Amino acid sequence: MKKQPISKYPVPELADLPEDIREMMLAVQEKAGFIPNVFVTLAHRPEEFRAFFAYHDALMLRESKLSKAEREMIVVATSGASHCTYCVIAHGAILRIYAKNPQIADQVALHHSNADISDRQKAMLDFAVKLSRTPEAVSDKDHQHLRSHGFDDEDIWDIGAITAFFALSNRMAHLINMRPNDEFYLMGRVPPPSKQA
Amino acid sequence: MKKQPISKYPVPELADLPEDIREMMLAVQEKAGFIPNVFVTLAHRPEEFRAFFAYHDALMLRESKLSKAEREMIVVATSGASHCTYCVIAHGAILRIYAKNPQIADQVALHHSNADISDRQKAMLDFAVKLSRTPEAVSDKDHQHLRSHGFDDEDIWDIGAITAFFALSNRMAHLINMRPNDEFYLMGRVPPPSKQA
Amino acid sequence: MKKQPISKYPVPELADLPEDIREMMLAVQEKAGFIPNVFVTLAHRPEEFRAFFAYHDALMLRESKLSKAEREMIVVATSGASHCTYCVIAHGAILRIYAKNPQIADQVALHHSNADISDRQKAMLDFAVKLSRTPEAVSDKDHQHLRSHGFDDEDIWDIGAITAFFALSNRMAHLINMRPNDEFYLMGRVPPPSKQA
Amino acid sequence: MKKQPISKYPVPELADLPEDIREMMLAVQEKAGFIPNVFVTLAHRPEEFRAFFAYHDALMLRESKLSKAEREMIVVATSGASHCTYCVIAHGAILRIYAKNPQIADQVALHHSNADISDRQKAMLDFAVKLSRTPEAVSDKDHQHLRSHGFDDEDIWDIGAITAFFALSNRMAHLINMRPNDEFYLMGRVPPPSKQA
Amino acid sequence: MKKQPISKYPVPELADLPEDIREMMLAVQEKAGFIPNVFVTLAHRPEEFRAFFAYHDALMLRESKLSKAEREMIVVATSGASHCTYCVIAHGAILRIYAKNPQIADQVALHHSNADISDRQKAMLDFAVKLSRTPEAVSDKDHQHLRSHGFDDEDIWDIGAITAFFALSNRMAHLINMRPNDEFYLMGRVPPPSKQA
Amino acid sequence: MKKQPISKYPVPELADLPEDIREMMLAVQEKAGFIPNVFVTLAHRPEEFRAFFAYHDALMLRESKLSKAEREMIVVATSGASHCTYCVIAHGAILRIYAKNPQIADQVALHHSNADISDRQKAMLDFAVKLSRTPEAVSDKDHQHLRSHGFDDEDIWDIGAITAFFALSNRMAHLINMRPNDEFYLMGRVPPPSKQA
């Protein structure tokens, strides 16, 4: 079966991109060894691209009491609930690496209630999935339940805002049929190639 | 019954905000006569605030074959489907003004299929609501159906990206229980006060 | 965009109606200043018309510990859940007037959990919406929960019976695509015209 | 297991009822051999009782191109979809008698798509169940589909209005936990006792 | 209306069946007076047939603290939730006989929460229907709730395994449109013919 | 985080198992290099175990026009729809091996509509997921649609029966919280260890 394209939309050449976006991509490539398709495909609209990654970084790189692995768990669980192949495959890879656990992404994407994570993390993901799929159902009781697990108001904003951002991201991925890079499938499942030498 | 607060989170004083955000708010106040609560409440997190409004403006202010009223219809229909009081009341007001139609926002929020809008606009809103509520259900057939109504690929990106952005926005509003300003309820239903003089 | 007709079905002339129905309409017109379309459109079937309004009046005009505003809240919340434009717009107007609150109808129709109403009223609307949308899910526990908020058995019958009647009403409105009168949109949002003189 | 009561609410004595209601019940008893519990239990509220049965008779006894069996099919299919024990058991009995078919009620209540009925009747029940469970989903296309099966506008009103009335009826039955009379379970499954003599 | 066939697939002649299957059928016929269509229709695939009935008997005939009537209640409740005509009609008959109660099957199929059964049995059926319709929603809390009603771990396996087996069975019945034998409709509603002599 | 146990139920020792079951397990171990947990955990009930694997083999090992990879796709797609971690992880591994494609299982589990598979295979999985999650919604039209993709009646039985069997299997896995063996996570993603030598 022929592989599907990485987007329903035209994908710009690096050379044709605005300077700031091209440099951002080259920096990512330098660090990761490849350019994730979310960069390549969203660059179709440079202004939206800039806002998208500014928002992403504001949430995912900020100081937070949520660990980086926990933030990626939120992405993977909510994207799994919305059947978003790109987000689960790409962020699943990142989750495996942050958590140093080759099984956790598959478990969280499929059924976080039975994953090898803490009860506190399950409560966090219950909230995230509820906000993601039925935002109108979230109530004060849900906030209180998170507080009973030790999350404070800023933690809850983090959980909710990451969920909200990836609700956007999932819909963009579905809209353009964004395809994950081949590299993500194996990342974090086996030692990285550079260490095998 | 006492009115609920405008956010579950602390609302910063204008004086305490970063310069760029304060100026942005004052400019809005100058133009609209009041500062919509989405500015005031999201300013709790300045970096996310900047990305949020950069994204919003990239979508809602750009050149597009969708009219401004059509873009607001997308916001109102998808926010109605997610029971988001802030987004429906605030963007309903804007929609009434752009469309010069005092009934359209209530109609679109409640049941766009029977609203006084064109079949083309109904097809646009069917797509938006589907992408908003069940993004995994959107398929090539939905894109083709939009094309049969005269939307081209860039129009479809606009429809989808606005839907995606307000999926984020709806979830932030539910997260913090964002309350609409009193001013929005009547805007666009009666001639503006300044014209009554 | 051309306005849609008030019904998919023929609308009888006042002169062609049975005497009792014509007099009822004229009495309503005398009092309200216009004839709500629910009268005009349902008059297509006089016998059903008579039973419909007899039922309506038996519930909405009877002595009850529920206030008139509370009864209209039930109509607006359940009709919002069923996306019934006629019922939300028309009864939203009545609710605004009874409650002397220009915001309450929009809040209750969109998301009653966050409306500016009491916890007791929220419990009442939770029950009503559950009975309206998933009647099979109502159980003894729901009755007990209402009693814990001070509702007695007759109050619960009132809540349930109003919900049941408007389940009928919503379906008739969807069946014939009943259109609300223009007058309802603004009623209760601004002082009535007669008082502006 | 002890049998549950016929209503959560007090059931009035025949002697305590208003004259017109008592006579109506005695007439039913005369004809059917027993008084169906819907009469006994709804008599708790005489005024609503009168409107309920006036509405019922206006729909179920009127001249119509829908046969009496077809009207009962609508009741049984929509009440099955709402898990209403009283309505399915009681009207299932009436359906068996009108259709002279001891299997039809069970088939229609469980899965009308596979019942031994005509394609035209299946289209009628598809429409009725859609209007009953998701009234907001009914559109012009559904009306057109019924017309393609030979139903005219007045037939469609009949189908829709019966559906609407039993949406009310189902909710009242769930509200008070109305229990079907023992007699209904076997009616129409075997020759009536009087004919066995 | 012509009766529909008992299967979408060819039904083998007794004479053409493998010896063991034919003997099994004749034994059933000897005992029940007729061959239930589940035997006749599934015999289209002899190897699957043998596994199906081995599984069925392992669950339904084993020593268990669940009574035979309780096991059939599980079948009827879960099959009702999946609108499986064959399973509800056939196992409803068996349930009536085991429970010596002509009303119980209709009650359990339609709305087990209001059936004339014990609270313990209602808890059992709540669990079964949840596992049947939304298996991913079952959690430790559900197991604990069953234990609070006196079910031990082996009882819970029985409840769950019967539910799981009939999830398979319901889907096979829907796949081939399996039709119940006429005999089932009346079984257990009236004294068996042989005793009337 | 401590790994969860492989079952909520006691897991029998090999030595304590009936002879036939022990030999079956040893044969699997010989072939696969480990004993999948579905064998170990279901052996808690030997008689059900035998029927389970007889049924499994009757479907998965029989001559069929569906390829082995296609049969595993059905398992993975339907188990993904039911959030069944064991079935997706274990059968995902088998699917990768049969299809010689390291990405296919993740794609099919998450969103088969966008997987790198043929339109015919997508139609097959649409049918399987519909039968799995809402068996009552399957109709003649679905059979006809499969036939339009070249599936004959026996192919459709295969698709449906595999779906039905794994509906059972998913529910057993959820019931006992069956945990996949660690080995499955990486199988088919990288060349097998024995070939690396």
PDB file of N, CA and C in Angstrom, chain E residues 8-9 41 44-45 47-48 51-52 54-55 58-59 62 82-83 127 131-133 135-136 140 143 153-154 156-158 160-161 164-165 167-168 171-172 174-176, chain F residues 8-9 41 44-45 48 51-52 54-55 58-59 62 82-83 127 131-133 135-136 140 143 153-154 156-158 160-161 164-165 167-168 171-172 174-176:
ATOM      1  N   LYS E   8     -29.729 -14.753   6.966  1.00  0.00           N
ATOM      2  CA  LYS E   8     -29.296 -14.275   5.653  1.00  0.00           C
ATOM      3  C   LYS E   8     -28.490 -15.345   4.932  1.00  0.00           C
ATOM      4  N   TYR E   9     -28.049 -16.358   5.652  1.00  0.00           N
ATOM      5  CA  TYR E   9     -27.160 -17.372   5.086  1.00  0.00           C
ATOM      6  C   TYR E   9     -27.934 -18.665   4.852  1.00  0.00           C
ATOM      7  N   THR E  41     -29.012 -22.175  12.326  1.00  0.00           N
ATOM      8  CA  THR E  41     -28.349 -21.159  11.505  1.00  0.00           C
ATOM      9  C   THR E  41     -26.827 -21.175  11.684  1.00  0.00           C
ATOM     10  N   HIS E  44     -24.158 -23.560   9.795  1.00  0.00           N
ATOM     11  CA  HIS E  44     -23.533 -23.200   8.512  1.00  0.00           C
ATOM     12  C   HIS E  44     -22.004 -23.317   8.605  1.00  0.00           C
ATOM     13  N   ARG E  45     -21.452 -23.189   9.780  1.00  0.00           N
ATOM     14  CA  ARG E  45     -20.010 -23.282   9.996  1.00  0.00           C
ATOM     15  C   ARG E  45     -19.772 -24.270  11.146  1.00  0.00           C
ATOM     16  N   GLU E  47     -17.343 -25.933  12.568  1.00  0.00           N
ATOM     17  CA  GLU E  47     -16.285 -25.814  13.561  1.00  0.00           C
ATOM     18  C   GLU E  47     -16.599 -24.684  14.551  1.00  0.00           C
ATOM     19  N   GLU E  48     -17.081 -23.569  14.001  1.00  0.00           N
ATOM     20  CA  GLU E  48     -17.463 -22.451  14.878  1.00  0.00           C
ATOM     21  C   GLU E  48     -18.666 -22.845  15.741  1.00  0.00           C
ATOM     22  N   ALA E  51     -17.515 -24.769  18.810  1.00  0.00           N
ATOM     23  CA  ALA E  51     -16.904 -23.905  19.821  1.00  0.00           C
ATOM     24  C   ALA E  51     -17.952 -23.032  20.505  1.00  0.00           C
ATOM     25  N   PHE E  52     -18.905 -22.565  19.709  1.00  0.00           N
ATOM     26  CA  PHE E  52     -19.958 -21.709  20.260  1.00  0.00           C
ATOM     27  C   PHE E  52     -20.730 -22.437  21.351  1.00  0.00           C
ATOM     28  N   ALA E  54     -19.881 -25.221  22.940  1.00  0.00           N
ATOM     29  CA  ALA E  54     -19.009 -25.620  24.055  1.00  0.00           C
ATOM     30  C   ALA E  54     -18.852 -24.453  25.031  1.00  0.00           C
ATOM     31  N   TYR E  55     -18.691 -23.272  24.471  1.00  0.00           N
ATOM     32  CA  TYR E  55     -18.532 -22.074  25.311  1.00  0.00           C
ATOM     33  C   TYR E  55     -19.837 -21.801  26.067  1.00  0.00           C
ATOM     34  N   ALA E  58     -20.283 -24.275  28.823  1.00  0.00           N
ATOM     35  CA  ALA E  58     -19.308 -24.059  29.900  1.00  0.00           C
ATOM     36  C   ALA E  58     -19.787 -22.964  30.846  1.00  0.00           C
ATOM     37  N   LEU E  59     -20.487 -21.999  30.305  1.00  0.00           N
ATOM     38  CA  LEU E  59     -20.949 -20.878  31.136  1.00  0.00           C
ATOM     39  C   LEU E  59     -22.330 -21.106  31.733  1.00  0.00           C
ATOM     40  N   ARG E  62     -22.595 -24.668  34.036  1.00  0.00           N
ATOM     41  CA  ARG E  62     -21.668 -24.940  35.127  1.00  0.00           C
ATOM     42  C   ARG E  62     -22.313 -24.676  36.488  1.00  0.00           C
ATOM     43  N   SER E  82     -28.611  -4.298  23.336  1.00  0.00           N
ATOM     44  CA  SER E  82     -28.081  -4.338  21.966  1.00  0.00           C
ATOM     45  C   SER E  82     -29.161  -4.629  20.924  1.00  0.00           C
ATOM     46  N   HIS E  83     -30.423  -4.515  21.322  1.00  0.00           N
ATOM     47  CA  HIS E  83     -31.541  -4.653  20.391  1.00  0.00           C
ATOM     48  C   HIS E  83     -31.486  -5.954  19.598  1.00  0.00           C
ATOM     49  N   PHE E 127     -23.955  -3.893  36.049  1.00  0.00           N
ATOM     50  CA  PHE E 127     -22.582  -4.252  35.686  1.00  0.00           C
ATOM     51  C   PHE E 127     -22.558  -4.908  34.302  1.00  0.00           C
ATOM     52  N   LEU E 131     -20.619  -3.490  31.005  1.00  0.00           N
ATOM     53  CA  LEU E 131     -19.555  -4.268  30.346  1.00  0.00           C
ATOM     54  C   LEU E 131     -19.938  -4.574  28.901  1.00  0.00           C
ATOM     55  N   SER E 132     -21.224  -4.793  28.673  1.00  0.00           N
ATOM     56  CA  SER E 132     -21.667  -5.159  27.334  1.00  0.00           C
ATOM     57  C   SER E 132     -21.577  -3.981  26.365  1.00  0.00           C
ATOM     58  N   ARG E 133     -22.024  -2.812  26.808  1.00  0.00           N
ATOM     59  CA  ARG E 133     -22.132  -1.687  25.889  1.00  0.00           C
ATOM     60  C   ARG E 133     -20.903  -0.783  25.884  1.00  0.00           C
ATOM     61  N   PRO E 135     -17.428  -1.530  27.438  1.00  0.00           N
ATOM     62  CA  PRO E 135     -16.502  -2.341  28.247  1.00  0.00           C
ATOM     63  C   PRO E 135     -15.349  -1.513  28.803  1.00  0.00           C
ATOM     64  N   GLU E 136     -14.949  -0.472  28.087  1.00  0.00           N
ATOM     65  CA  GLU E 136     -13.826   0.345  28.519  1.00  0.00           C
ATOM     66  C   GLU E 136     -14.159   1.160  29.765  1.00  0.00           C
ATOM     67  N   ASP E 140     -12.320  -0.899  38.660  1.00  0.00           N
ATOM     68  CA  ASP E 140     -12.298  -1.530  39.979  1.00  0.00           C
ATOM     69  C   ASP E 140     -13.502  -1.159  40.832  1.00  0.00           C
ATOM     70  N   HIS E 143     -16.292  -3.529  40.314  1.00  0.00           N
ATOM     71  CA  HIS E 143     -16.080  -4.807  41.001  1.00  0.00           C
ATOM     72  C   HIS E 143     -16.401  -4.652  42.495  1.00  0.00           C
ATOM     73  N   ASP E 153     -15.511 -13.071  43.742  1.00  0.00           N
ATOM     74  CA  ASP E 153     -14.782 -12.934  42.480  1.00  0.00           C
ATOM     75  C   ASP E 153     -15.241 -13.929  41.406  1.00  0.00           C
ATOM     76  N   GLU E 154     -15.567 -15.142  41.836  1.00  0.00           N
ATOM     77  CA  GLU E 154     -16.014 -16.123  40.840  1.00  0.00           C
ATOM     78  C   GLU E 154     -17.406 -15.773  40.308  1.00  0.00           C
ATOM     79  N   ILE E 156     -18.405 -12.782  39.932  1.00  0.00           N
ATOM     80  CA  ILE E 156     -18.178 -11.663  39.007  1.00  0.00           C
ATOM     81  C   ILE E 156     -17.640 -12.177  37.668  1.00  0.00           C
ATOM     82  N   TRP E 157     -16.762 -13.180  37.735  1.00  0.00           N
ATOM     83  CA  TRP E 157     -16.305 -13.795  36.468  1.00  0.00           C
ATOM     84  C   TRP E 157     -17.516 -14.359  35.704  1.00  0.00           C
ATOM     85  N   ASP E 158     -18.389 -15.048  36.431  1.00  0.00           N
ATOM     86  CA  ASP E 158     -19.588 -15.598  35.767  1.00  0.00           C
ATOM     87  C   ASP E 158     -20.397 -14.499  35.082  1.00  0.00           C
ATOM     88  N   GLY E 160     -19.457 -11.524  34.167  1.00  0.00           N
ATOM     89  CA  GLY E 160     -18.704 -10.926  33.071  1.00  0.00           C
ATOM     90  C   GLY E 160     -18.567 -11.852  31.879  1.00  0.00           C
ATOM     91  N   ALA E 161     -18.339 -13.127  32.137  1.00  0.00           N
ATOM     92  CA  ALA E 161     -18.108 -14.063  31.034  1.00  0.00           C
ATOM     93  C   ALA E 161     -19.399 -14.341  30.264  1.00  0.00           C
ATOM     94  N   ALA E 164     -19.850 -11.372  28.145  1.00  0.00           N
ATOM     95  CA  ALA E 164     -18.908 -11.386  27.022  1.00  0.00           C
ATOM     96  C   ALA E 164     -19.363 -12.371  25.951  1.00  0.00           C
ATOM     97  N   PHE E 165     -19.808 -13.542  26.389  1.00  0.00           N
ATOM     98  CA  PHE E 165     -20.235 -14.540  25.407  1.00  0.00           C
ATOM     99  C   PHE E 165     -21.442 -14.041  24.609  1.00  0.00           C
ATOM    100  N   ALA E 167     -22.194 -10.959  24.076  1.00  0.00           N
ATOM    101  CA  ALA E 167     -21.752  -9.881  23.175  1.00  0.00           C
ATOM    102  C   ALA E 167     -21.397 -10.506  21.828  1.00  0.00           C
ATOM    103  N   LEU E 168     -20.709 -11.639  21.875  1.00  0.00           N
ATOM    104  CA  LEU E 168     -20.425 -12.390  20.645  1.00  0.00           C
ATOM    105  C   LEU E 168     -21.738 -12.831  19.995  1.00  0.00           C
ATOM    106  N   ARG E 171     -23.826 -10.213  18.269  1.00  0.00           N
ATOM    107  CA  ARG E 171     -23.241  -9.758  17.001  1.00  0.00           C
ATOM    108  C   ARG E 171     -23.420 -10.798  15.885  1.00  0.00           C
ATOM    109  N   MET E 172     -23.339 -12.085  16.232  1.00  0.00           N
ATOM    110  CA  MET E 172     -23.624 -13.110  15.222  1.00  0.00           C
ATOM    111  C   MET E 172     -25.094 -13.017  14.786  1.00  0.00           C
ATOM    112  N   HIS E 174     -27.070 -10.399  14.836  1.00  0.00           N
ATOM    113  CA  HIS E 174     -27.253  -9.217  13.981  1.00  0.00           C
ATOM    114  C   HIS E 174     -26.625  -9.453  12.602  1.00  0.00           C
ATOM    115  N   LEU E 175     -25.466 -10.097  12.586  1.00  0.00           N
ATOM    116  CA  LEU E 175     -24.758 -10.335  11.317  1.00  0.00           C
ATOM    117  C   LEU E 175     -25.617 -11.115  10.332  1.00  0.00           C
ATOM    118  N   ILE E 176     -26.262 -12.168  10.824  1.00  0.00           N
ATOM    119  CA  ILE E 176     -27.010 -13.045   9.910  1.00  0.00           C
ATOM    120  C   ILE E 176     -28.512 -12.782   9.993  1.00  0.00           C
TER     121      ILE E 176
ATOM    122  N   LYS F   8      -6.654  -9.583  37.328  1.00  0.00           N
ATOM    123  CA  LYS F   8      -7.248  -9.410  38.656  1.00  0.00           C
ATOM    124  C   LYS F   8      -7.453 -10.751  39.331  1.00  0.00           C
ATOM    125  N   TYR F   9      -7.389 -11.827  38.596  1.00  0.00           N
ATOM    126  CA  TYR F   9      -7.709 -13.159  39.106  1.00  0.00           C
ATOM    127  C   TYR F   9      -6.427 -13.961  39.308  1.00  0.00           C
ATOM    128  N   THR F  41      -3.881 -16.308  31.735  1.00  0.00           N
ATOM    129  CA  THR F  41      -4.941 -15.745  32.581  1.00  0.00           C
ATOM    130  C   THR F  41      -6.275 -16.461  32.390  1.00  0.00           C
ATOM    131  N   HIS F  44      -7.500 -19.873  34.180  1.00  0.00           N
ATOM    132  CA  HIS F  44      -8.223 -19.887  35.462  1.00  0.00           C
ATOM    133  C   HIS F  44      -9.517 -20.696  35.362  1.00  0.00           C
ATOM    134  N   ARG F  45     -10.077 -20.797  34.185  1.00  0.00           N
ATOM    135  CA  ARG F  45     -11.314 -21.550  33.939  1.00  0.00           C
ATOM    136  C   ARG F  45     -11.086 -22.488  32.758  1.00  0.00           C
ATOM    137  N   GLU F  48     -13.809 -23.035  29.905  1.00  0.00           N
ATOM    138  CA  GLU F  48     -14.001 -21.851  29.066  1.00  0.00           C
ATOM    139  C   GLU F  48     -12.757 -21.604  28.199  1.00  0.00           C
ATOM    140  N   ALA F  51     -12.901 -23.747  25.066  1.00  0.00           N
ATOM    141  CA  ALA F  51     -13.856 -23.236  24.070  1.00  0.00           C
ATOM    142  C   ALA F  51     -13.333 -21.949  23.429  1.00  0.00           C
ATOM    143  N   PHE F  52     -12.714 -21.121  24.240  1.00  0.00           N
ATOM    144  CA  PHE F  52     -12.176 -19.854  23.734  1.00  0.00           C
ATOM    145  C   PHE F  52     -11.164 -20.102  22.617  1.00  0.00           C
ATOM    146  N   ALA F  54     -10.623 -22.909  20.940  1.00  0.00           N
ATOM    147  CA  ALA F  54     -11.215 -23.632  19.802  1.00  0.00           C
ATOM    148  C   ALA F  54     -11.907 -22.636  18.872  1.00  0.00           C
ATOM    149  N   TYR F  55     -12.602 -21.689  19.469  1.00  0.00           N
ATOM    150  CA  TYR F  55     -13.306 -20.680  18.666  1.00  0.00           C
ATOM    151  C   TYR F  55     -12.282 -19.795  17.929  1.00  0.00           C
ATOM    152  N   ALA F  58     -10.757 -21.691  15.098  1.00  0.00           N
ATOM    153  CA  ALA F  58     -11.726 -21.921  14.019  1.00  0.00           C
ATOM    154  C   ALA F  58     -11.820 -20.697  13.105  1.00  0.00           C
ATOM    155  N   LEU F  59     -11.655 -19.522  13.695  1.00  0.00           N
ATOM    156  CA  LEU F  59     -11.777 -18.299  12.900  1.00  0.00           C
ATOM    157  C   LEU F  59     -10.454 -17.834  12.302  1.00  0.00           C
ATOM    158  N   ARG F  62      -8.586 -20.781   9.900  1.00  0.00           N
ATOM    159  CA  ARG F  62      -9.292 -21.428   8.785  1.00  0.00           C
ATOM    160  C   ARG F  62      -8.842 -20.850   7.440  1.00  0.00           C
ATOM    161  N   SER F  82     -12.660  -0.338  21.307  1.00  0.00           N
ATOM    162  CA  SER F  82     -13.100  -0.668  22.672  1.00  0.00           C
ATOM    163  C   SER F  82     -11.992  -0.456  23.700  1.00  0.00           C
ATOM    164  N   HIS F  83     -10.939   0.244  23.321  1.00  0.00           N
ATOM    165  CA  HIS F  83      -9.874   0.615  24.264  1.00  0.00           C
ATOM    166  C   HIS F  83      -9.314  -0.590  24.998  1.00  0.00           C
ATOM    167  N   PHE F 127     -17.080  -1.709   8.575  1.00  0.00           N
ATOM    168  CA  PHE F 127     -18.123  -2.679   8.925  1.00  0.00           C
ATOM    169  C   PHE F 127     -17.823  -3.325  10.280  1.00  0.00           C
ATOM    170  N   LEU F 131     -20.174  -3.088  13.601  1.00  0.00           N
ATOM    171  CA  LEU F 131     -20.749  -4.287  14.231  1.00  0.00           C
ATOM    172  C   LEU F 131     -20.259  -4.432  15.668  1.00  0.00           C
ATOM    173  N   SER F 132     -19.023  -4.022  15.892  1.00  0.00           N
ATOM    174  CA  SER F 132     -18.442  -4.178  17.230  1.00  0.00           C
ATOM    175  C   SER F 132     -19.056  -3.219  18.232  1.00  0.00           C
ATOM    176  N   ARG F 133     -19.211  -1.971  17.832  1.00  0.00           N
ATOM    177  CA  ARG F 133     -19.640  -0.953  18.800  1.00  0.00           C
ATOM    178  C   ARG F 133     -21.148  -0.725  18.811  1.00  0.00           C
ATOM    179  N   PRO F 135     -23.879  -2.950  17.218  1.00  0.00           N
ATOM    180  CA  PRO F 135     -24.330  -4.069  16.366  1.00  0.00           C
ATOM    181  C   PRO F 135     -25.737  -3.849  15.826  1.00  0.00           C
ATOM    182  N   GLU F 136     -26.577  -3.152  16.584  1.00  0.00           N
ATOM    183  CA  GLU F 136     -27.961  -2.927  16.163  1.00  0.00           C
ATOM    184  C   GLU F 136     -28.047  -2.013  14.955  1.00  0.00           C
ATOM    185  N   ASP F 140     -28.791  -4.384   5.995  1.00  0.00           N
ATOM    186  CA  ASP F 140     -28.537  -4.910   4.654  1.00  0.00           C
ATOM    187  C   ASP F 140     -27.641  -4.003   3.824  1.00  0.00           C
ATOM    188  N   HIS F 143     -24.073  -4.821   4.274  1.00  0.00           N
ATOM    189  CA  HIS F 143     -23.664  -6.022   3.544  1.00  0.00           C
ATOM    190  C   HIS F 143     -23.461  -5.686   2.056  1.00  0.00           C
ATOM    191  N   ASP F 153     -20.349 -13.506   0.530  1.00  0.00           N
ATOM    192  CA  ASP F 153     -21.049 -13.774   1.791  1.00  0.00           C
ATOM    193  C   ASP F 153     -20.168 -14.483   2.825  1.00  0.00           C
ATOM    194  N   GLU F 154     -19.312 -15.372   2.350  1.00  0.00           N
ATOM    195  CA  GLU F 154     -18.453 -16.072   3.318  1.00  0.00           C
ATOM    196  C   GLU F 154     -17.378 -15.134   3.879  1.00  0.00           C
ATOM    197  N   ILE F 156     -17.882 -12.025   4.371  1.00  0.00           N
ATOM    198  CA  ILE F 156     -18.595 -11.168   5.335  1.00  0.00           C
ATOM    199  C   ILE F 156     -18.807 -11.925   6.647  1.00  0.00           C
ATOM    200  N   TRP F 157     -19.123 -13.209   6.538  1.00  0.00           N
ATOM    201  CA  TRP F 157     -19.229 -14.011   7.780  1.00  0.00           C
ATOM    202  C   TRP F 157     -17.887 -13.980   8.516  1.00  0.00           C
ATOM    203  N   ASP F 158     -16.813 -14.153   7.787  1.00  0.00           N
ATOM    204  CA  ASP F 158     -15.490 -14.111   8.435  1.00  0.00           C
ATOM    205  C   ASP F 158     -15.275 -12.782   9.164  1.00  0.00           C
ATOM    206  N   GLY F 160     -17.483 -10.626  10.169  1.00  0.00           N
ATOM    207  CA  GLY F 160     -18.418 -10.479  11.288  1.00  0.00           C
ATOM    208  C   GLY F 160     -18.094 -11.403  12.444  1.00  0.00           C
ATOM    209  N   ALA F 161     -17.710 -12.624  12.138  1.00  0.00           N
ATOM    210  CA  ALA F 161     -17.473 -13.601  13.212  1.00  0.00           C
ATOM    211  C   ALA F 161     -16.192 -13.268  13.972  1.00  0.00           C
ATOM    212  N   ALA F 164     -17.152 -10.494  16.194  1.00  0.00           N
ATOM    213  CA  ALA F 164     -17.966 -10.986  17.307  1.00  0.00           C
ATOM    214  C   ALA F 164     -17.095 -11.677  18.354  1.00  0.00           C
ATOM    215  N   PHE F 165     -16.164 -12.498  17.889  1.00  0.00           N
ATOM    216  CA  PHE F 165     -15.311 -13.221  18.835  1.00  0.00           C
ATOM    217  C   PHE F 165     -14.462 -12.239  19.651  1.00  0.00           C
ATOM    218  N   ALA F 167     -15.232  -9.174  20.294  1.00  0.00           N
ATOM    219  CA  ALA F 167     -16.113  -8.456  21.229  1.00  0.00           C
ATOM    220  C   ALA F 167     -16.124  -9.217  22.555  1.00  0.00           C
ATOM    221  N   LEU F 168     -16.214 -10.538  22.462  1.00  0.00           N
ATOM    222  CA  LEU F 168     -16.100 -11.377  23.661  1.00  0.00           C
ATOM    223  C   LEU F 168     -14.727 -11.186  24.304  1.00  0.00           C
ATOM    224  N   ARG F 171     -14.087  -7.953  26.145  1.00  0.00           N
ATOM    225  CA  ARG F 171     -14.809  -7.869  27.417  1.00  0.00           C
ATOM    226  C   ARG F 171     -14.148  -8.744  28.483  1.00  0.00           C
ATOM    227  N   MET F 172     -13.626  -9.895  28.114  1.00  0.00           N
ATOM    228  CA  MET F 172     -12.892 -10.711  29.089  1.00  0.00           C
ATOM    229  C   MET F 172     -11.627  -9.968  29.534  1.00  0.00           C
ATOM    230  N   HIS F 174     -11.119  -6.723  29.585  1.00  0.00           N
ATOM    231  CA  HIS F 174     -11.499  -5.619  30.478  1.00  0.00           C
ATOM    232  C   HIS F 174     -11.928  -6.174  31.848  1.00  0.00           C
ATOM    233  N   LEU F 175     -12.649  -7.276  31.837  1.00  0.00           N
ATOM    234  CA  LEU F 175     -13.156  -7.853  33.095  1.00  0.00           C
ATOM    235  C   LEU F 175     -12.031  -8.177  34.061  1.00  0.00           C
ATOM    236  N   ILE F 176     -10.974  -8.788  33.537  1.00  0.00           N
ATOM    237  CA  ILE F 176      -9.894  -9.252  34.426  1.00  0.00           C
ATOM    238  C   ILE F 176      -8.691  -8.309  34.368  1.00  0.00           C
TER     239      ILE F 176
END
